[in-house]
Amino acid sequence: MKLEAAKELHALSLVKIDKVSFVNELKKWHLKWKDFINEHSLLSKTVKFFYTYKRLRNAYFSLKNNLPYLLNYLKYKELCLPNTTNMLDGFFSDFKNNLHNHNGLNLVRKKKFIEDFFSNKNR
């Protein structure tokens, strides 16, 4: 049952739909699985209750709480925003590799390297 709920939630994030549809689908998912993600278990040693499916619950609430920041590439089409962060991830990967190649720089030179790296990438 947990796997089914997780698969459905994951499928929501992969579908290319508009924001209104995404919000509606997320609400439907929550209505269907609300009791399941609110399920508690008892930790017998400490007599404490905790959410049984904490990670699934956190995934849902992360989506719900960050809705204003999701799918902005659809809201601001004139900015031509990418729908993923792949380009940004690649940029920082390149940055880390270049910084790693210059091990042993003191703090002043490392700051200078970082400034130069970012200023050259902006051109």
Tab-separated table of N, CA and C in Angstrom, residues 9 26 29-30 34 37-38 51 53-68 70:
chain	number	residue	atom	x	y	z
A	9	LEU	N	2.232	9.467	-5.959
A	9	LEU	CA	2.759	10.802	-5.684
A	9	LEU	C	3.919	11.127	-6.621
A	26	LEU	N	-2.792	16.986	-6.703
A	26	LEU	CA	-2.162	16.832	-5.385
A	26	LEU	C	-3.236	16.771	-4.295
A	29	TRP	N	-4.836	13.380	-4.453
A	29	TRP	CA	-3.934	12.390	-3.859
A	29	TRP	C	-4.042	12.444	-2.340
A	30	HIS	N	-4.037	13.649	-1.789
A	30	HIS	CA	-4.098	13.792	-0.332
A	30	HIS	C	-5.417	13.266	0.227
A	34	LYS	N	-4.928	10.433	2.829
A	34	LYS	CA	-4.803	11.210	4.070
A	34	LYS	C	-4.692	10.315	5.310
A	37	ILE	N	-1.217	8.439	5.378
A	37	ILE	CA	-0.007	9.191	5.751
A	37	ILE	C	-0.079	9.757	7.165
A	38	ASN	N	-1.281	9.773	7.758
A	38	ASN	CA	-1.413	10.227	9.149
A	38	ASN	C	-1.331	9.077	10.146
A	51	TYR	N	4.971	9.148	13.106
A	51	TYR	CA	4.298	8.840	11.851
A	51	TYR	C	4.949	7.623	11.211
A	53	TYR	N	4.749	6.491	8.108
A	53	TYR	CA	5.293	6.730	6.774
A	53	TYR	C	5.802	8.167	6.685
A	54	LYS	N	6.776	8.470	7.513
A	54	LYS	CA	7.281	9.836	7.655
A	54	LYS	C	7.832	10.401	6.343
A	55	ARG	N	8.597	9.619	5.612
A	55	ARG	CA	9.212	10.122	4.379
A	55	ARG	C	8.169	10.447	3.309
A	56	LEU	N	7.159	9.603	3.191
A	56	LEU	CA	6.084	9.858	2.234
A	56	LEU	C	5.305	11.101	2.646
A	57	ARG	N	5.042	11.217	3.935
A	57	ARG	CA	4.340	12.383	4.472
A	57	ARG	C	5.155	13.656	4.219
A	58	ASN	N	6.462	13.589	4.456
A	58	ASN	CA	7.333	14.746	4.217
A	58	ASN	C	7.361	15.131	2.745
A	59	ALA	N	7.345	14.143	1.870
A	59	ALA	CA	7.352	14.421	0.428
A	59	ALA	C	6.089	15.174	0.043
A	60	TYR	N	4.950	14.723	0.549
A	60	TYR	CA	3.690	15.409	0.244
A	60	TYR	C	3.707	16.844	0.757
A	61	PHE	N	4.082	17.023	2.029
A	61	PHE	CA	4.058	18.363	2.610
A	61	PHE	C	5.105	19.277	1.992
A	62	SER	N	6.188	18.709	1.508
A	62	SER	CA	7.177	19.509	0.805
A	62	SER	C	6.580	20.066	-0.486
A	63	LEU	N	5.882	19.213	-1.228
A	63	LEU	CA	5.217	19.677	-2.446
A	63	LEU	C	4.150	20.721	-2.113
A	64	LYS	N	3.349	20.429	-1.112
A	64	LYS	CA	2.250	21.323	-0.750
A	64	LYS	C	2.764	22.691	-0.294
A	65	ASN	N	3.782	22.693	0.560
A	65	ASN	CA	4.286	23.953	1.116
A	65	ASN	C	5.086	24.764	0.109
A	66	ASN	N	5.647	24.108	-0.894
A	66	ASN	CA	6.464	24.813	-1.882
A	66	ASN	C	5.729	25.091	-3.182
A	67	LEU	N	4.423	24.905	-3.189
A	67	LEU	CA	3.636	25.151	-4.403
A	67	LEU	C	3.846	26.541	-4.999
A	68	PRO	N	3.969	27.609	-4.190
A	68	PRO	CA	4.183	28.925	-4.800
A	68	PRO	C	5.473	29.021	-5.617
A	70	LEU	N	6.900	26.309	-7.243
A	70	LEU	CA	6.970	25.258	-8.256
A	70	LEU	C	6.337	25.730	-9.556
